[in-house]
């Protein structure tokens, strides 16, 4: 074994490489380097903050490949940040650059302490806070709210909106096809073309509450109204509802998703108030209106930390990393970017991680490889210190 790289939470002393007593880890973690060095006397053992390692991976192989200055905002079980300026990872005098979980922010009901970040930014966007926010938004919450649990909640919310977009697009396309056919039969007049489109608005996801979901009374087919989406097959029994297997537009509203099969009650519709997820789904259906509200509220919180980073460092780019950042994808990143534009005069791009939680391991491997290459190929006297 030539080189060993370890990623760990908390402060890593840049002079000694030892973990400092700041993250609640058991005492034996602080002597980990010495213990491994004793067992592997020929190896070069180094410890690095896990968020710093994730930033190395994102810059080398991830979404920040074209940036030499950016900040990685880690969103997972906890929260952290890594700062890369002019191509160099910045650690600070004591290794504490990026301990954003301790940042005092509004909305937490308190202030952080030297040993507890619960009153800081962590209290807004840590996994437990995300779970509580999801529950208040009416979303299903897993029993364990760690990094993967929080990512699951965010991913299901994003998936609900993506499913709605797909169904609305399908409905709009079907309305356009049928409208064009009807207009052709009526001589192609503008009035006939306009009337053939029916009540659906192609591509519409607009409501008065800002959630992006059509509100009651909008020009999309109303749930339970008996109006089939254009292009669906209407049975000849006169009940005015789509038959089993038809395409319907509501996601999570009690109407089957596109292509799903609902139990028939005589005219092919599910029971009133039921919520039928897509066939084969393992998770409860997520109401897209609740999903939009949840993502908006989460973006409000994340933007507070991003705006603080932008005001201090002007990085030009903030990467939303960790399991939650990856699960939120462009949906969450876009919402954060929109709020950041309103909060800061500095132009700051917001990107979603491509590597997620696996960035820490990848960063450790890249760092270990770099140090091994430095040992093997750099002339003595010109090598970097550990």
Coordinates of C-alpha atoms in Angstrom, one line a residue:
X1 CA 0.0 0.0 0.0
X2 CA 1.5 3.3 -1.1
X3 CA -1.2 6.0 -0.4
X4 CA -4.3 6.0 1.7
X5 CA -6.9 8.8 1.5
X6 CA -9.7 9.2 4.0
X7 CA -12.7 11.5 3.9
X8 CA -14.3 12.5 7.2
X9 CA -16.8 15.1 8.5
X10 CA -15.6 18.0 10.7
X11 CA -12.4 20.0 10.9
X12 CA -9.1 18.5 9.7
X13 CA -6.0 20.3 11.0
X14 CA -4.1 21.4 7.8
X15 CA -0.8 21.2 9.7
X16 CA -1.1 17.7 11.3
X17 CA -3.8 16.1 9.2
X18 CA -5.6 15.1 12.4
X19 CA -9.4 15.4 13.0
X20 CA -10.3 18.0 15.5
X21 CA -12.9 17.5 18.2
X22 CA -15.7 19.4 16.4
X23 CA -18.2 17.0 14.8
X24 CA -19.3 14.7 17.7
X25 CA -17.2 11.8 16.4
X26 CA -15.9 9.3 18.9
X27 CA -12.4 10.1 20.3
X28 CA -10.7 7.3 18.4
X29 CA -11.4 9.1 15.1
X30 CA -9.0 11.8 16.1
X31 CA -6.1 9.4 16.2
X32 CA -7.1 7.5 13.1
X33 CA -4.1 8.7 11.0
X34 CA -1.6 7.6 13.7
X35 CA -3.2 4.2 14.1
X36 CA -3.3 3.5 10.3
X37 CA 0.3 4.8 10.0
X38 CA 1.3 2.3 12.6
X39 CA -0.4 -0.6 10.8
X40 CA 0.8 0.5 7.4
X41 CA 4.3 1.8 8.0
X42 CA 5.1 2.1 4.3
X43 CA 2.0 4.0 3.3
X44 CA 1.2 7.7 3.1
X45 CA -2.0 8.3 5.1
X46 CA -4.0 11.5 4.8
X47 CA -7.4 12.6 6.0
X48 CA -9.4 15.3 4.3
X49 CA -12.8 16.9 5.0
X50 CA -15.4 15.0 3.0
X51 CA -16.9 18.0 1.4
X52 CA -13.5 19.2 0.2
X53 CA -13.0 15.8 -1.4
X54 CA -16.4 16.0 -3.1
X55 CA -15.4 19.4 -4.6
X56 CA -12.2 17.9 -6.0
X57 CA -14.3 15.2 -7.7
X58 CA -16.8 17.7 -9.1
X59 CA -14.1 19.9 -10.5
X60 CA -12.2 17.0 -12.1
X61 CA -15.0 14.8 -13.2
X62 CA -18.3 16.4 -12.4
X63 CA -20.4 19.4 -13.1
X64 CA -17.7 22.0 -12.3
X65 CA -15.2 20.8 -14.9
X66 CA -15.2 24.1 -16.6
X67 CA -14.8 26.2 -13.4
X68 CA -11.7 27.2 -11.6
X69 CA -13.7 29.1 -9.0
X70 CA -16.8 27.7 -7.4
X71 CA -18.4 26.7 -4.1
X72 CA -19.8 23.2 -3.5
X73 CA -22.8 23.3 -1.1
X74 CA -23.1 19.9 0.4
X75 CA -26.7 18.8 1.2
X76 CA -27.1 15.4 2.8
X77 CA -27.4 14.1 6.3
X78 CA -25.7 17.4 7.3
X79 CA -24.6 20.5 5.4
X80 CA -21.2 21.8 4.5
X81 CA -19.4 23.8 1.8
X82 CA -16.1 23.5 0.0
X83 CA -14.4 26.6 -1.6
X84 CA -12.3 26.4 -4.7
X85 CA -10.7 29.7 -5.7
X86 CA -8.5 30.1 -8.8
X87 CA -8.2 26.3 -9.1
X88 CA -7.1 25.8 -5.5
X89 CA -9.0 24.2 -2.7
X90 CA -9.1 26.6 0.2
X91 CA -9.0 25.1 3.7
X92 CA -8.5 28.1 6.0
X93 CA -6.2 28.7 9.0
X94 CA -7.6 25.8 11.0
X95 CA -9.2 23.7 8.2
X96 CA -12.6 25.3 8.8
X97 CA -13.4 27.0 5.5
X98 CA -16.9 25.9 4.5
X99 CA -18.3 25.0 7.9
X100 CA -21.5 26.6 6.8
X101 CA -23.7 24.5 9.0
X102 CA -22.7 26.9 11.8
X103 CA -23.7 30.0 9.8
X104 CA -26.3 32.1 11.8
X105 CA -29.3 32.5 9.7
X106 CA -32.9 33.6 10.2
X107 CA -35.7 31.1 10.7
X108 CA -34.0 28.7 13.0
X109 CA -35.3 30.1 16.3
X110 CA -31.8 30.3 17.8
X111 CA -28.1 30.6 17.3
X112 CA -25.4 27.9 16.9
X113 CA -22.8 27.3 19.5
X114 CA -19.2 26.2 19.3
X115 CA -20.3 22.6 19.8
X116 CA -23.7 22.5 18.2
X117 CA -24.8 23.8 14.8
X118 CA -28.5 23.2 15.4
X119 CA -29.2 27.0 15.5
X120 CA -27.4 27.6 12.3
X121 CA -27.9 26.9 8.6
X122 CA -27.8 23.1 9.3
X123 CA -31.2 23.5 11.1
X124 CA -32.8 24.7 7.8
X125 CA -31.4 22.2 5.3
X126 CA -30.1 19.2 7.2
X127 CA -31.8 15.8 6.6
X128 CA -34.0 16.1 9.7
X129 CA -35.2 19.6 8.7
X130 CA -36.0 18.4 5.1
X131 CA -38.0 15.5 6.6
X132 CA -40.0 17.9 8.8
X133 CA -40.6 20.3 5.9
X134 CA -41.8 17.4 3.7
X135 CA -44.2 16.2 6.4
X136 CA -45.7 19.7 6.7
X137 CA -46.1 19.8 2.9
X138 CA -48.1 16.6 2.9
X139 CA -45.4 14.4 1.4
X140 CA -44.6 10.8 2.5
X141 CA -41.5 10.7 4.7
X142 CA -39.4 7.6 5.2
X143 CA -38.7 6.3 8.7
X144 CA -35.0 7.1 8.7
X145 CA -34.1 10.7 7.7
X146 CA -30.5 10.5 6.9
X147 CA -28.8 11.6 3.6
X148 CA -30.4 8.9 1.5
X149 CA -33.8 9.4 3.2
X150 CA -33.8 13.1 2.5
X151 CA -32.7 12.5 -1.1
X152 CA -35.6 10.0 -1.5
X153 CA -38.1 12.7 -0.4
X154 CA -36.7 15.3 -2.7
X155 CA -36.4 12.8 -5.6
X156 CA -40.1 11.8 -5.2
X157 CA -41.1 15.5 -5.3
X158 CA -39.1 16.1 -8.4
X159 CA -40.5 12.9 -9.9
X160 CA -44.1 14.1 -9.3
X161 CA -43.5 17.3 -11.2
X162 CA -41.8 15.5 -14.0
X163 CA -44.7 13.1 -14.3
X164 CA -47.1 16.0 -14.4
X165 CA -45.1 17.7 -17.1
X166 CA -45.1 14.5 -19.2
X167 CA -48.8 14.0 -18.9
X168 CA -49.6 17.7 -19.7
X169 CA -47.3 17.5 -22.7
X170 CA -49.0 14.2 -23.8
X171 CA -52.4 15.9 -23.4
X172 CA -51.3 19.0 -25.3
X173 CA -49.9 16.9 -28.1
X174 CA -53.0 14.8 -28.3
X175 CA -55.2 17.9 -28.3
X176 CA -53.1 19.4 -31.1
X177 CA -53.4 16.2 -33.2
X178 CA -57.1 15.9 -32.8
X179 CA -57.7 19.6 -33.3
X180 CA -55.7 19.6 -36.5
X181 CA -57.8 16.6 -37.7
X182 CA -61.1 18.3 -36.8
X183 CA -60.0 21.5 -38.4
X184 CA -59.1 19.7 -41.6
X185 CA -62.6 18.2 -41.7
X186 CA -64.1 21.7 -41.2
X187 CA -62.2 23.2 -44.0
X188 CA -59.3 24.3 -41.8
X189 CA -60.9 27.5 -40.6
X190 CA -59.2 29.3 -37.6
X191 CA -62.5 29.0 -35.6
X192 CA -62.7 25.3 -36.1
X193 CA -59.0 24.9 -35.2
X194 CA -59.4 26.8 -32.0
X195 CA -62.5 24.9 -31.0
X196 CA -61.0 21.5 -31.7
X197 CA -58.3 21.9 -29.1
X198 CA -60.8 21.4 -26.3
X199 CA -60.4 22.5 -22.7
X200 CA -56.8 21.4 -22.3
X201 CA -54.0 24.1 -22.5
X202 CA -50.9 22.5 -24.1
X203 CA -47.9 22.7 -21.8
X204 CA -49.7 24.7 -19.1
X205 CA -48.4 24.5 -15.5
X206 CA -49.6 27.8 -14.1
X207 CA -51.7 28.6 -11.1
X208 CA -52.4 31.7 -9.0
X209 CA -50.6 30.3 -5.9
X210 CA -47.3 30.0 -7.7
X211 CA -47.0 26.3 -7.3
X212 CA -46.9 25.7 -11.0
X213 CA -49.9 23.3 -10.8
X214 CA -53.2 24.2 -12.6
X215 CA -55.7 25.5 -10.1
X216 CA -59.4 24.7 -9.7
X217 CA -61.3 26.4 -12.5
X218 CA -58.3 26.6 -14.8
X219 CA -58.6 25.6 -18.5
X220 CA -57.3 22.1 -17.8
X221 CA -59.8 19.1 -17.5
X222 CA -61.2 19.2 -14.0
X223 CA -60.8 16.1 -11.8
X224 CA -64.1 14.3 -11.7
X225 CA -65.6 16.5 -14.4
X226 CA -66.2 13.6 -16.8
X227 CA -64.2 15.4 -19.5
X228 CA -61.7 13.1 -21.1
X229 CA -58.3 14.4 -22.3
X230 CA -58.2 14.9 -26.0
X231 CA -57.1 11.8 -27.7
X232 CA -58.5 9.4 -25.0
X233 CA -61.0 6.8 -25.9
X234 CA -64.5 7.5 -24.6
X235 CA -66.8 4.6 -24.0
X236 CA -70.2 4.4 -25.7
X237 CA -72.1 3.9 -22.5
X238 CA -72.8 7.7 -22.3
X239 CA -71.2 8.2 -18.9
X240 CA -68.7 10.7 -20.3
X241 CA -65.7 9.2 -18.5
X242 CA -62.6 7.7 -20.1
X243 CA -62.6 3.9 -20.2
X244 CA -60.0 1.7 -18.7
X245 CA -56.6 2.2 -20.2
X246 CA -57.3 5.7 -21.6
X247 CA -54.9 8.6 -21.1
X248 CA -55.9 11.1 -18.3
X249 CA -54.2 14.3 -17.2
X250 CA -54.2 14.4 -13.4
X251 CA -51.2 13.1 -11.5
X252 CA -51.8 11.9 -8.0
X253 CA -55.4 13.1 -8.2
X254 CA -57.2 9.8 -8.2
X255 CA -57.1 9.3 -12.0
X256 CA -54.8 6.6 -13.4
X257 CA -51.5 7.7 -14.7
X258 CA -50.9 7.4 -18.4
X259 CA -51.3 3.8 -19.5
X260 CA -52.2 2.6 -16.0
X261 CA -55.2 0.3 -15.3
X262 CA -57.8 1.2 -12.8
X263 CA -60.4 -1.0 -11.3
X264 CA -63.7 -0.6 -13.1
X265 CA -66.9 0.5 -11.3
X266 CA -69.2 0.3 -14.3
X267 CA -67.7 3.1 -16.3
X268 CA -64.0 2.7 -15.9
X269 CA -63.1 5.3 -13.2
X270 CA -61.5 4.7 -9.8
X271 CA -63.4 5.3 -6.6
X272 CA -63.9 9.0 -5.7
X273 CA -60.9 10.2 -3.6
X274 CA -58.7 7.3 -4.4
X275 CA -55.1 7.9 -5.4
X276 CA -53.8 5.3 -7.8
X277 CA -50.1 5.4 -8.5
X278 CA -48.7 4.2 -11.8
X279 CA -48.8 0.4 -12.2
X280 CA -45.8 -1.2 -10.5
X281 CA -45.1 1.8 -8.3
X282 CA -43.6 1.0 -4.9
X283 CA -44.2 4.4 -3.3
X284 CA -47.3 6.4 -2.5
X285 CA -48.5 8.8 -5.1
X286 CA -47.2 12.4 -4.5
X287 CA -49.6 15.2 -5.1
X288 CA -47.7 17.5 -7.5
X289 CA -49.2 20.6 -5.9
X290 CA -47.7 19.6 -2.5
X291 CA -44.4 18.6 -4.3
X292 CA -44.1 22.1 -5.8
X293 CA -44.8 23.8 -2.5
X294 CA -42.2 21.6 -0.8
X295 CA -39.5 22.3 -3.4
X296 CA -40.3 26.0 -3.3
X297 CA -39.9 26.1 0.5
X298 CA -36.7 24.1 0.3
X299 CA -35.3 26.4 -2.4
X300 CA -36.1 29.4 -0.1
X301 CA -33.9 27.8 2.6
X302 CA -31.0 26.7 0.4
X303 CA -30.9 30.2 -1.2
X304 CA -30.1 31.7 2.2
X305 CA -26.9 29.8 2.4
X306 CA -26.1 30.3 -1.3
X307 CA -26.6 34.1 -1.1
X308 CA -24.3 34.2 1.9
X309 CA -21.6 32.4 0.0
X310 CA -22.1 34.6 -3.0
X311 CA -21.9 37.8 -1.0
X312 CA -18.6 36.8 0.7
X313 CA -16.7 35.0 -2.1
X314 CA -18.4 35.9 -5.4
X315 CA -17.7 32.4 -6.8
X316 CA -19.8 32.8 -9.9
X317 CA -21.0 29.2 -9.5
X318 CA -22.6 27.2 -6.6
X319 CA -22.9 23.5 -7.0
X320 CA -25.6 21.8 -5.0
X321 CA -23.9 18.6 -4.0
X322 CA -24.5 15.6 -1.8
X323 CA -27.4 13.1 -2.1
X324 CA -30.0 15.9 -1.8
X325 CA -28.4 18.1 -4.4
X326 CA -28.2 15.3 -6.9
X327 CA -31.8 14.2 -6.2
X328 CA -33.1 17.8 -6.6
X329 CA -31.4 18.1 -10.0
X330 CA -32.2 21.0 -12.3
X331 CA -35.6 21.4 -10.7
X332 CA -34.2 22.4 -7.3
X333 CA -31.2 24.2 -8.8
X334 CA -33.4 26.3 -11.0
X335 CA -35.5 27.4 -8.1
X336 CA -32.5 28.3 -6.0
X337 CA -31.0 30.2 -8.9
X338 CA -34.2 32.2 -9.3
X339 CA -34.2 33.2 -5.7
X340 CA -30.5 34.0 -5.7
X341 CA -31.0 36.4 -8.6
X342 CA -33.4 38.3 -6.4
X343 CA -31.2 38.3 -3.3
X344 CA -27.8 39.1 -4.7
X345 CA -26.5 41.6 -7.3
X346 CA -23.6 39.1 -8.2
X347 CA -24.2 36.8 -11.1
X348 CA -24.1 33.3 -9.6
X349 CA -24.9 30.2 -11.6
X350 CA -26.4 27.3 -9.7
X351 CA -25.8 23.7 -10.9
X352 CA -26.8 20.3 -9.6
X353 CA -24.2 17.7 -8.8
X354 CA -23.6 14.9 -11.2
X355 CA -21.8 12.7 -8.6
X356 CA -24.0 13.0 -5.5
X357 CA -22.8 11.2 -2.4
X358 CA -20.3 9.1 -4.4
X359 CA -18.2 12.3 -4.9
X360 CA -16.5 11.8 -1.5
X361 CA -15.1 8.4 -2.4
X362 CA -14.1 9.6 -5.9
X363 CA -12.4 12.6 -4.5
X364 CA -10.4 10.5 -2.0
X365 CA -9.3 8.2 -4.9
X366 CA -8.2 11.2 -7.0
X367 CA -6.4 12.8 -4.1
X368 CA -4.6 9.6 -3.2
X369 CA -3.6 9.1 -6.9
X370 CA -2.3 12.6 -7.2
X371 CA -0.1 12.2 -4.1
X372 CA 1.2 8.8 -5.3
X373 CA 2.1 10.4 -8.6
X374 CA 3.8 13.3 -6.8
X375 CA 5.8 10.8 -4.8
X376 CA 6.9 8.8 -7.8
X377 CA 7.5 11.5 -10.5
X378 CA 8.4 14.7 -8.7
X379 CA 12.1 15.3 -8.0
X380 CA 13.1 15.4 -4.3
X381 CA 12.9 18.8 -2.9
X382 CA 10.0 19.9 -5.1
X383 CA 7.3 17.7 -3.6
X384 CA 4.2 19.1 -2.0
X385 CA 3.9 18.6 1.7
X386 CA 1.0 16.3 2.9

